[in-house]
CSV table of C-alpha atoms in Angstrom, one decimal:
chain,number,residue,atom,x,y,z
A,1362,MET,CA,-16.7,-8.5,95.9
A,1363,SER,CA,-19.1,-5.6,96.6
A,1364,ALA,CA,-22.3,-5.2,94.6
A,1365,ALA,CA,-21.1,-1.8,93.5
A,1366,LEU,CA,-17.8,-3.1,92.2
A,1367,TRP,CA,-19.7,-6.0,90.5
A,1368,ARG,CA,-22.0,-3.5,88.7
A,1369,ARG,CA,-19.1,-1.4,87.5
A,1370,GLN,CA,-17.4,-4.5,85.9
A,1371,LYS,CA,-20.6,-5.5,84.3
A,1372,GLU,CA,-21.1,-2.2,82.7
A,1373,VAL,CA,-17.4,-2.1,81.4
A,1374,GLY,CA,-18.1,-5.4,79.9
A,1375,LEU,CA,-21.3,-4.3,78.2
A,1376,MET,CA,-19.6,-1.3,76.7
A,1377,ARG,CA,-16.6,-3.5,75.4
A,1378,VAL,CA,-19.3,-5.8,73.6
A,1379,LYS,CA,-21.1,-2.8,72.2
A,1380,LYS,CA,-17.9,-1.4,70.8
A,1381,LEU,CA,-17.0,-4.7,69.3
A,1382,VAL,CA,-20.4,-5.0,67.7
A,1383,SER,CA,-20.2,-1.5,66.5
A,1384,LEU,CA,-16.6,-2.2,64.7
A,1385,LEU,CA,-17.9,-5.5,63.4
A,1386,GLY,CA,-20.8,-3.6,61.7
A,1387,ILE,CA,-18.5,-0.9,60.3
A,1388,SER,CA,-16.4,-3.6,58.9
A,1389,LEU,CA,-19.2,-5.4,57.5
A,1390,CYS,CA,-20.5,-2.3,55.6
A,1391,LEU,CA,-17.2,-1.5,54.3
A,1392,GLY,CA,-17.0,-5.1,53.0
A,1393,ILE,CA,-20.1,-4.7,51.3
A,1394,LEU,CA,-19.3,-1.3,49.7
A,1395,GLY,CA,-16.0,-2.9,48.6
A,1396,THR,CA,-18.0,-5.6,46.7
A,1397,GLY,CA,-19.8,-2.8,44.6
A,1398,THR,CA,-22.9,-2.4,46.8
A,1399,VAL,CA,-24.2,1.1,47.7
A,1400,PHE,CA,-27.2,2.2,49.7
A,1401,GLY,CA,-29.9,4.6,48.3
A,1402,ASP,CA,-33.4,5.0,47.8
A,1403,GLN,CA,-33.5,4.0,44.0
A,1404,ALA,CA,-31.5,2.7,41.1
A,1405,GLY,CA,-29.9,5.0,38.6
A,1406,TRP,CA,-26.9,7.2,37.8
A,1407,LYS,CA,-24.7,8.3,40.9
A,1408,LYS,CA,-21.7,10.2,41.2
A,1409,GLU,CA,-18.8,8.8,43.3
A,1410,GLY,CA,-16.4,11.8,43.4
A,1411,ASP,CA,-16.0,12.9,39.9
A,1412,VAL,CA,-16.9,9.4,38.5
A,1413,LEU,CA,-20.3,8.7,37.1
A,1414,LYS,CA,-21.7,5.2,37.7
A,1415,TYR,CA,-24.7,3.3,37.5
A,1416,VAL,CA,-26.3,1.6,40.6
A,1417,ASP,CA,-29.0,-1.1,40.0
A,1418,SER,CA,-32.0,-1.9,42.1
A,1419,LYS,CA,-30.2,-4.1,44.5
A,1420,GLY,CA,-27.6,-1.4,45.1
A,1421,ASN,CA,-24.8,-2.9,43.1
A,1422,TYR,CA,-22.6,-1.0,40.6
A,1423,VAL,CA,-23.4,-2.1,37.1
A,1424,THR,CA,-20.2,-3.4,35.2
A,1425,ASN,CA,-19.6,-4.6,31.6
A,1426,ASP,CA,-22.9,-3.4,30.4
A,1427,TRP,CA,-24.8,-0.7,28.6
A,1428,LYS,CA,-26.9,2.0,30.1
A,1429,ASP,CA,-28.9,4.9,28.7
A,1430,LYS,CA,-28.8,8.6,29.7
A,1431,ASP,CA,-30.4,11.3,27.9
A,1432,GLY,CA,-31.2,9.3,25.0
A,1433,LYS,CA,-27.3,8.1,24.5
A,1434,SER,CA,-26.0,4.7,25.3
A,1435,TYR,CA,-22.8,4.4,27.7
A,1436,TYR,CA,-20.9,1.4,28.3
A,1437,LEU,CA,-19.7,0.7,32.0
A,1438,GLY,CA,-16.5,-1.3,32.1
A,1439,SER,CA,-15.3,-3.8,34.7
A,1440,GLU,CA,-14.9,-0.9,37.3
A,1441,GLY,CA,-18.3,0.3,36.7
A,1442,GLU,CA,-16.9,3.5,35.0
A,1443,ILE,CA,-17.9,4.8,31.5
A,1444,GLU,CA,-15.5,3.7,28.7
A,1445,LYS,CA,-14.4,6.4,26.4
A,1446,ASN,CA,-12.7,6.6,22.9
A,1447,THR,CA,-12.6,3.0,22.3
A,1448,TRP,CA,-14.1,-0.1,20.6
A,1449,ILE,CA,-16.6,-2.2,22.8
A,1450,ALA,CA,-16.6,-5.9,22.0
A,1451,ASN,CA,-15.1,-5.2,18.7
A,1452,THR,CA,-18.4,-4.1,17.6
A,1453,TYR,CA,-19.3,-0.6,18.8
A,1454,TYR,CA,-17.5,2.6,19.3
A,1455,VAL,CA,-17.9,5.2,21.9
A,1456,ASP,CA,-16.7,8.6,21.8
A,1457,GLU,CA,-14.9,11.1,24.0
A,1458,GLU,CA,-17.8,11.3,26.4
A,1459,GLY,CA,-18.4,7.6,26.3
A,1460,ALA,CA,-21.6,7.7,24.2
A,1461,MET,CA,-22.1,5.0,21.4
A,1462,VAL,CA,-21.4,6.5,18.0
A,1463,LYS,CA,-24.2,5.9,15.5
A,1464,ASN,CA,-24.3,6.6,11.7
A,1465,ALA,CA,-21.1,8.4,11.7
A,1466,TRP,CA,-17.4,7.6,10.2
A,1467,ILE,CA,-14.7,6.9,12.7
A,1468,ARG,CA,-11.3,7.7,11.7
A,1469,THR,CA,-8.4,5.7,13.4
A,1470,GLY,CA,-4.8,5.5,12.8
A,1471,GLY,CA,-2.0,8.0,12.5
A,1472,LYS,CA,-0.9,10.1,9.5
A,1473,ASP,CA,0.7,7.0,8.1
A,1474,GLY,CA,-1.6,4.4,6.9
A,1475,LEU,CA,-4.8,6.2,7.9
A,1476,LYS,CA,-7.8,4.1,7.9
A,1477,GLU,CA,-11.4,4.9,8.3
A,1478,GLU,CA,-14.3,2.7,9.9
A,1479,MET,CA,-18.0,3.0,9.7
A,1480,VAL,CA,-20.4,2.5,12.5
A,1481,LEU,CA,-24.0,1.7,11.4
A,1482,PRO,CA,-27.0,2.9,13.3
A,1483,GLY,CA,-27.7,0.8,16.3
A,1484,GLN,CA,-25.4,-1.9,15.0
A,1485,GLY,CA,-22.0,-0.8,15.7
A,1486,ARG,CA,-19.2,-1.9,13.1
A,1487,GLN,CA,-19.9,-4.4,10.7
A,1488,GLY,CA,-17.6,-6.5,8.5
A,1489,GLY,CA,-16.6,-9.5,6.6
A,1490,GLY,CA,-17.2,-10.9,3.2
A,1491,GLY,CA,-17.8,-9.1,0.2
A,1492,ARG,CA,-21.1,-7.7,1.5
A,1493,LEU,CA,-21.7,-4.0,0.2
A,1494,GLU,CA,-23.8,-1.7,2.5
A,1495,ASN,CA,-25.9,1.0,1.4
A,1496,ILE,CA,-25.0,4.2,3.6
A,1497,GLY,CA,-26.4,7.5,2.5
A,1498,ASP,CA,-25.9,7.9,-1.3
A,1499,GLY,CA,-22.9,5.3,-1.5
A,1500,ARG,CA,-22.2,1.7,-1.1
A,1501,TYR,CA,-19.3,0.6,1.0
A,1502,SER,CA,-17.6,-2.6,2.0
A,1503,PHE,CA,-15.9,-3.6,5.1
A,1504,ASP,CA,-13.3,-6.3,6.2
A,1505,SER,CA,-13.5,-8.7,8.9
A,1506,ASP,CA,-12.2,-6.0,11.5
A,1507,GLY,CA,-14.9,-3.6,10.3
A,1508,ARG,CA,-12.5,-1.5,8.4
A,1509,MET,CA,-13.7,0.5,5.4
A,1510,ARG,CA,-12.1,-0.9,2.1
A,1511,SER,CA,-10.7,1.4,-0.5
A,1512,GLY,CA,-9.1,1.0,-3.8
A,1513,TRP,CA,-9.3,-2.3,-5.6
A,1514,PHE,CA,-11.3,-4.9,-4.1
A,1515,TYR,CA,-11.8,-8.6,-5.4
A,1516,ASP,CA,-14.5,-10.8,-4.4
A,1517,GLY,CA,-14.3,-14.1,-6.3
A,1518,ASP,CA,-14.4,-13.3,-9.9
A,1519,ASN,CA,-15.8,-9.9,-9.3
A,1520,ILE,CA,-13.7,-6.8,-9.6
A,1521,TYR,CA,-14.6,-3.4,-7.8
A,1522,TYR,CA,-13.1,-0.3,-7.4
A,1523,LEU,CA,-13.7,1.8,-4.1
A,1524,GLY,CA,-12.0,5.0,-4.5
A,1525,GLY,CA,-9.3,6.5,-2.3
A,1526,LYS,CA,-8.5,6.1,1.4
A,1527,ASN,CA,-11.0,8.8,2.3
A,1528,ASP,CA,-13.6,7.8,0.0
A,1529,GLY,CA,-14.5,4.2,0.0
A,1530,ALA,CA,-17.6,4.5,-2.1
A,1531,MET,CA,-18.3,2.0,-4.8
A,1532,LYS,CA,-17.5,3.3,-8.2
A,1533,LYS,CA,-19.9,3.2,-11.2
A,1534,GLY,CA,-19.5,3.9,-14.8
A,1535,TRP,CA,-16.4,4.6,-16.8
A,1536,LEU,CA,-13.1,5.4,-15.1
A,1537,CYS,CA,-9.6,5.7,-16.5
A,1538,LEU,CA,-7.2,4.3,-13.9
A,1539,GLU,CA,-3.7,3.8,-13.3
A,1540,PHE,CA,-2.9,0.2,-14.5
A,1541,ASP,CA,0.1,-1.9,-15.3
A,1542,GLU,CA,-1.1,-5.1,-17.0
A,1543,GLU,CA,2.3,-6.8,-16.1
A,1544,LYS,CA,1.8,-6.3,-12.4
A,1545,LEU,CA,-1.9,-6.2,-11.4
A,1546,PRO,CA,-2.9,-4.1,-8.3
A,1547,GLU,CA,-3.1,-5.6,-5.0
A,1548,GLU,CA,-6.3,-5.7,-3.1
A,1549,GLY,CA,-6.6,-2.2,-1.4
A,1550,ALA,CA,-4.3,-0.6,-3.7
A,1551,VAL,CA,-5.4,2.9,-4.9
A,1552,SER,CA,-4.9,3.8,-8.3
A,1553,ARG,CA,-4.4,7.5,-9.7
A,1554,GLU,CA,-7.3,8.6,-11.9
A,1555,TYR,CA,-6.5,10.1,-15.4
A,1556,LYS,CA,-8.6,11.9,-17.9
A,1557,THR,CA,-7.0,9.9,-20.7
A,1558,ALA,CA,-5.6,6.4,-21.3
A,1559,GLY,CA,-2.0,5.4,-22.2
A,1560,ASP,CA,0.8,3.3,-21.2
A,1561,LYS,CA,0.1,3.8,-17.7
A,1562,ALA,CA,-3.7,4.2,-17.6
A,1563,LYS,CA,-6.5,2.0,-18.9
A,1564,TRP,CA,-10.3,2.5,-19.1
A,1565,PHE,CA,-12.7,0.3,-17.0
A,1566,TYR,CA,-16.5,0.3,-16.9
A,1567,PHE,CA,-18.0,-0.4,-13.4
A,1568,GLN,CA,-21.7,-1.6,-13.8
A,1569,SER,CA,-24.5,-0.3,-11.7
A,1570,ASN,CA,-23.8,-3.2,-9.1
A,1571,GLY,CA,-20.2,-2.0,-9.0
A,1572,ARG,CA,-18.6,-4.8,-10.7
A,1573,ALA,CA,-16.2,-4.1,-13.5
A,1574,LYS,CA,-17.3,-5.4,-16.9
A,1575,ARG,CA,-14.8,-8.2,-17.6
A,1576,ALA,CA,-14.1,-11.4,-19.7
A,1577,SER,CA,-13.8,-14.9,-18.3
A,1578,GLN,CA,-10.3,-16.4,-18.3
A,1579,GLY,CA,-8.8,-16.6,-21.8
A,1580,SER,CA,-11.5,-14.9,-23.6
A,1581,LEU,CA,-12.9,-11.7,-24.5
A,1582,GLU,CA,-16.3,-10.1,-23.3
A,1583,ALA,CA,-18.5,-7.8,-25.5
A,1584,ALA,CA,-20.9,-5.3,-23.7
A,1585,THR,CA,-23.0,-2.6,-25.4
A,1586,ILE,CA,-22.9,0.5,-23.4
A,1587,ASP,CA,-24.9,3.5,-24.4
A,1588,GLY,CA,-25.5,2.1,-27.7
A,1589,SER,CA,-21.9,1.3,-28.5
A,1590,LYS,CA,-20.2,-2.0,-28.5
A,1591,TYR,CA,-17.0,-2.5,-26.4
A,1592,TYR,CA,-14.7,-5.5,-25.5
A,1593,PHE,CA,-13.1,-6.2,-22.4
A,1594,ASP,CA,-10.4,-8.5,-21.1
A,1595,GLN,CA,-10.3,-10.6,-18.0
A,1596,ASN,CA,-8.8,-7.8,-15.9
A,1597,GLY,CA,-11.7,-5.5,-16.9
A,1598,VAL,CA,-9.5,-3.6,-19.2
A,1599,MET,CA,-11.4,-1.8,-22.1
A,1600,LEU,CA,-9.8,-3.2,-25.5
A,1601,THR,CA,-8.6,-0.9,-28.2
A,1602,GLY,CA,-7.1,-1.2,-31.5
A,1603,TRP,CA,-7.3,-4.3,-33.7
A,1604,GLN,CA,-8.6,-7.2,-31.7
A,1605,ALA,CA,-9.6,-11.0,-32.8
A,1606,VAL,CA,-12.9,-11.5,-31.3
A,1607,LYS,CA,-13.6,-14.6,-33.3
A,1608,ASP,CA,-11.9,-18.1,-33.2
A,1609,SER,CA,-12.2,-18.7,-36.9
A,1610,PRO,CA,-12.9,-16.5,-40.0
A,1611,GLU,CA,-16.1,-16.3,-42.0
A,1612,SER,CA,-16.5,-18.7,-44.9
A,1613,GLY,CA,-14.6,-17.5,-48.0
A,1614,ASP,CA,-12.4,-15.2,-46.0
A,1615,LYS,CA,-8.8,-16.4,-47.0
A,1616,THR,CA,-7.2,-13.6,-45.1
A,1617,GLY,CA,-8.7,-14.1,-41.8
A,1618,ILE,CA,-9.6,-10.5,-41.4
A,1619,SER,CA,-13.4,-11.2,-40.6
A,1620,ARG,CA,-12.0,-12.6,-37.1
A,1621,PHE,CA,-10.9,-8.9,-36.3
A,1622,VAL,CA,-12.7,-5.8,-35.2
A,1623,TYR,CA,-11.1,-2.3,-34.8
A,1624,LEU,CA,-11.8,-0.6,-31.5
A,1625,GLY,CA,-10.2,2.8,-32.1
A,1626,GLY,CA,-7.6,4.6,-30.1
A,1627,PRO,CA,-6.6,4.5,-26.4
A,1628,ASP,CA,-9.8,6.6,-25.4
A,1629,ASP,CA,-12.2,5.2,-27.9
A,1630,GLY,CA,-12.8,1.3,-27.4
A,1631,ASN,CA,-16.2,1.1,-29.4
A,1632,VAL,CA,-16.4,-1.1,-32.4
A,1633,VAL,CA,-15.7,1.0,-35.7
A,1634,LYS,CA,-18.3,0.5,-38.4
A,1635,ASN,CA,-19.0,2.0,-41.8
A,1636,ARG,CA,-15.5,3.4,-42.2
A,1637,TRP,CA,-12.6,2.6,-44.5
A,1638,LEU,CA,-9.4,1.7,-42.7
A,1639,GLU,CA,-6.0,1.3,-44.2
A,1640,LEU,CA,-3.2,-0.8,-42.6
A,1641,SER,CA,0.4,-1.4,-43.8
A,1642,GLU,CA,0.3,-5.0,-42.4
A,1643,HIS,CA,-2.2,-7.6,-41.4
A,1644,PRO,CA,-3.5,-6.9,-37.8
A,1645,GLY,CA,-3.0,-10.6,-37.1
A,1646,THR,CA,0.9,-10.1,-37.5
A,1647,SER,CA,1.0,-6.6,-36.2
A,1648,GLU,CA,2.6,-6.2,-32.8
A,1649,HIS,CA,0.8,-3.0,-32.0
A,1650,LYS,CA,-2.7,-3.9,-33.6
A,1651,GLU,CA,-3.2,-0.2,-34.4
A,1652,ALA,CA,-4.4,1.2,-37.7
A,1653,ILE,CA,-2.1,3.3,-39.5
A,1654,SER,CA,-4.7,5.5,-40.7
A,1655,ASP,CA,-8.3,5.9,-39.5
A,1656,GLU,CA,-10.4,8.0,-42.0
A,1657,LYS,CA,-13.5,8.1,-44.3
A,1658,PHE,CA,-12.5,8.0,-48.0
A,1659,ASP,CA,-13.9,10.6,-50.1
A,1660,GLY,CA,-14.5,8.5,-53.2
A,1661,ALA,CA,-11.0,8.9,-54.5
A,1662,PRO,CA,-9.8,5.8,-56.5
A,1663,LEU,CA,-8.6,3.2,-54.0
A,1664,ARG,CA,-5.7,2.2,-56.3
A,1665,GLU,CA,-4.2,5.5,-55.9
A,1666,ARG,CA,-3.7,4.6,-52.1
A,1667,ARG,CA,-0.6,2.9,-51.0
A,1668,PRO,CA,-0.7,-1.0,-51.3
A,1669,GLY,CA,-2.1,-2.7,-48.0
A,1670,ILE,CA,-5.2,-3.8,-46.5
A,1671,ILE,CA,-8.4,-1.9,-46.9
A,1672,LEU,CA,-11.1,-2.8,-44.6
A,1673,ARG,CA,-14.9,-1.7,-44.5
A,1674,THR,CA,-16.5,-3.2,-41.3
A,1675,THR,CA,-15.8,-6.8,-41.8
A,1676,GLU,CA,-15.3,-6.7,-45.6
A,1677,LEU,CA,-11.8,-6.9,-46.8
A,1678,LEU,CA,-10.5,-5.6,-50.2
A,1679,LEU,CA,-6.9,-6.3,-51.3
A,1680,ILE,CA,-5.3,-3.7,-53.7
C-alpha cells in the first residue's frame, strides 16, 4: 500500500469518528433536554413556544411547585406548565390565568345545585368541623371539602342558620323561618323567610355567637331579650300561647294555673304581665293553649263576664 493511499484511508477514518462523536453529542443533548434540562444564563421564567415555564438554577424545568411572577403565585404541574381554573392539592384555587385566588369567593357547580366556596388570604380553602371564620363583616362555616355551608347547620347541640345558597353568613337576632315541627329541616336545607309566624313559620332568636336560643331535651328555656322574657323549646322555636313552665303549682293553688304563663300570639312570645285574660277552659286541658280573649279590663264587674277562668299574672280568680 502506497503512503498516499494509507493517508487517505486514515483521513476517512478520522472523519467517520468525528461524525460519530458529533451524533453521540447531539443524542446526548436531546436526551438531556428530554429530561427537562435546558441551557441558559440564569434561572427564571422562559417561554417554550407559547407555553410559559420556569427553569431553576440547574437548568431543569420546575414541576409540581409554586413560583411567583409579578406579585402572583402560579402552580407548575407535572409537565412544568401553569395549571389553570382548578384546585391545587385540594387546598388552593387558581384562576383562568393560573394565579392563586386570595380573599375571594369561588363559585363552582352548574345552575342546579350551585355551591360556593371561599378561599382565605394565603391559606387557600379551609374546612371541617364547626369552626366559624370571620370574613369581612360576616362569619362563615365550611365543610370538610371547603364548601361554604348555608341553611340550617347543626354542630353538636348548637343550631345555626347560615342564610341562602348565595349568602352563607351566620344569622343573628330574630328571624321568622319556614319550619315544620313534625319534620325538622335537614342540615343544609334553606328555609323561606317570613315576616309573620303561622302554621308554616316560627320565630327563632339567634344569639351574638350565632347559636339559636334553645332548651335542653324535654324542657323549656327562658331568656330575657331586650327587657322581655321569652321561652324556647329544644328546636329553638319561640313559644306562644299558654305554656306550663313549672313542674308543680304554687302552694295554695288548687287549680294549677300558677304553673302556666301566657306568651301572647304567634308574633308575640313575651310573657304577658299585669293584664286580665279570660279563658273558656283551663290551659292545661286546652288543645290550642290560646287565650279566648286578651284585653285589659276597664273596671266593669267581673261577674258580668261570662263564666270561665280569669287570670292576672299568675293569680287565679274563679267566677
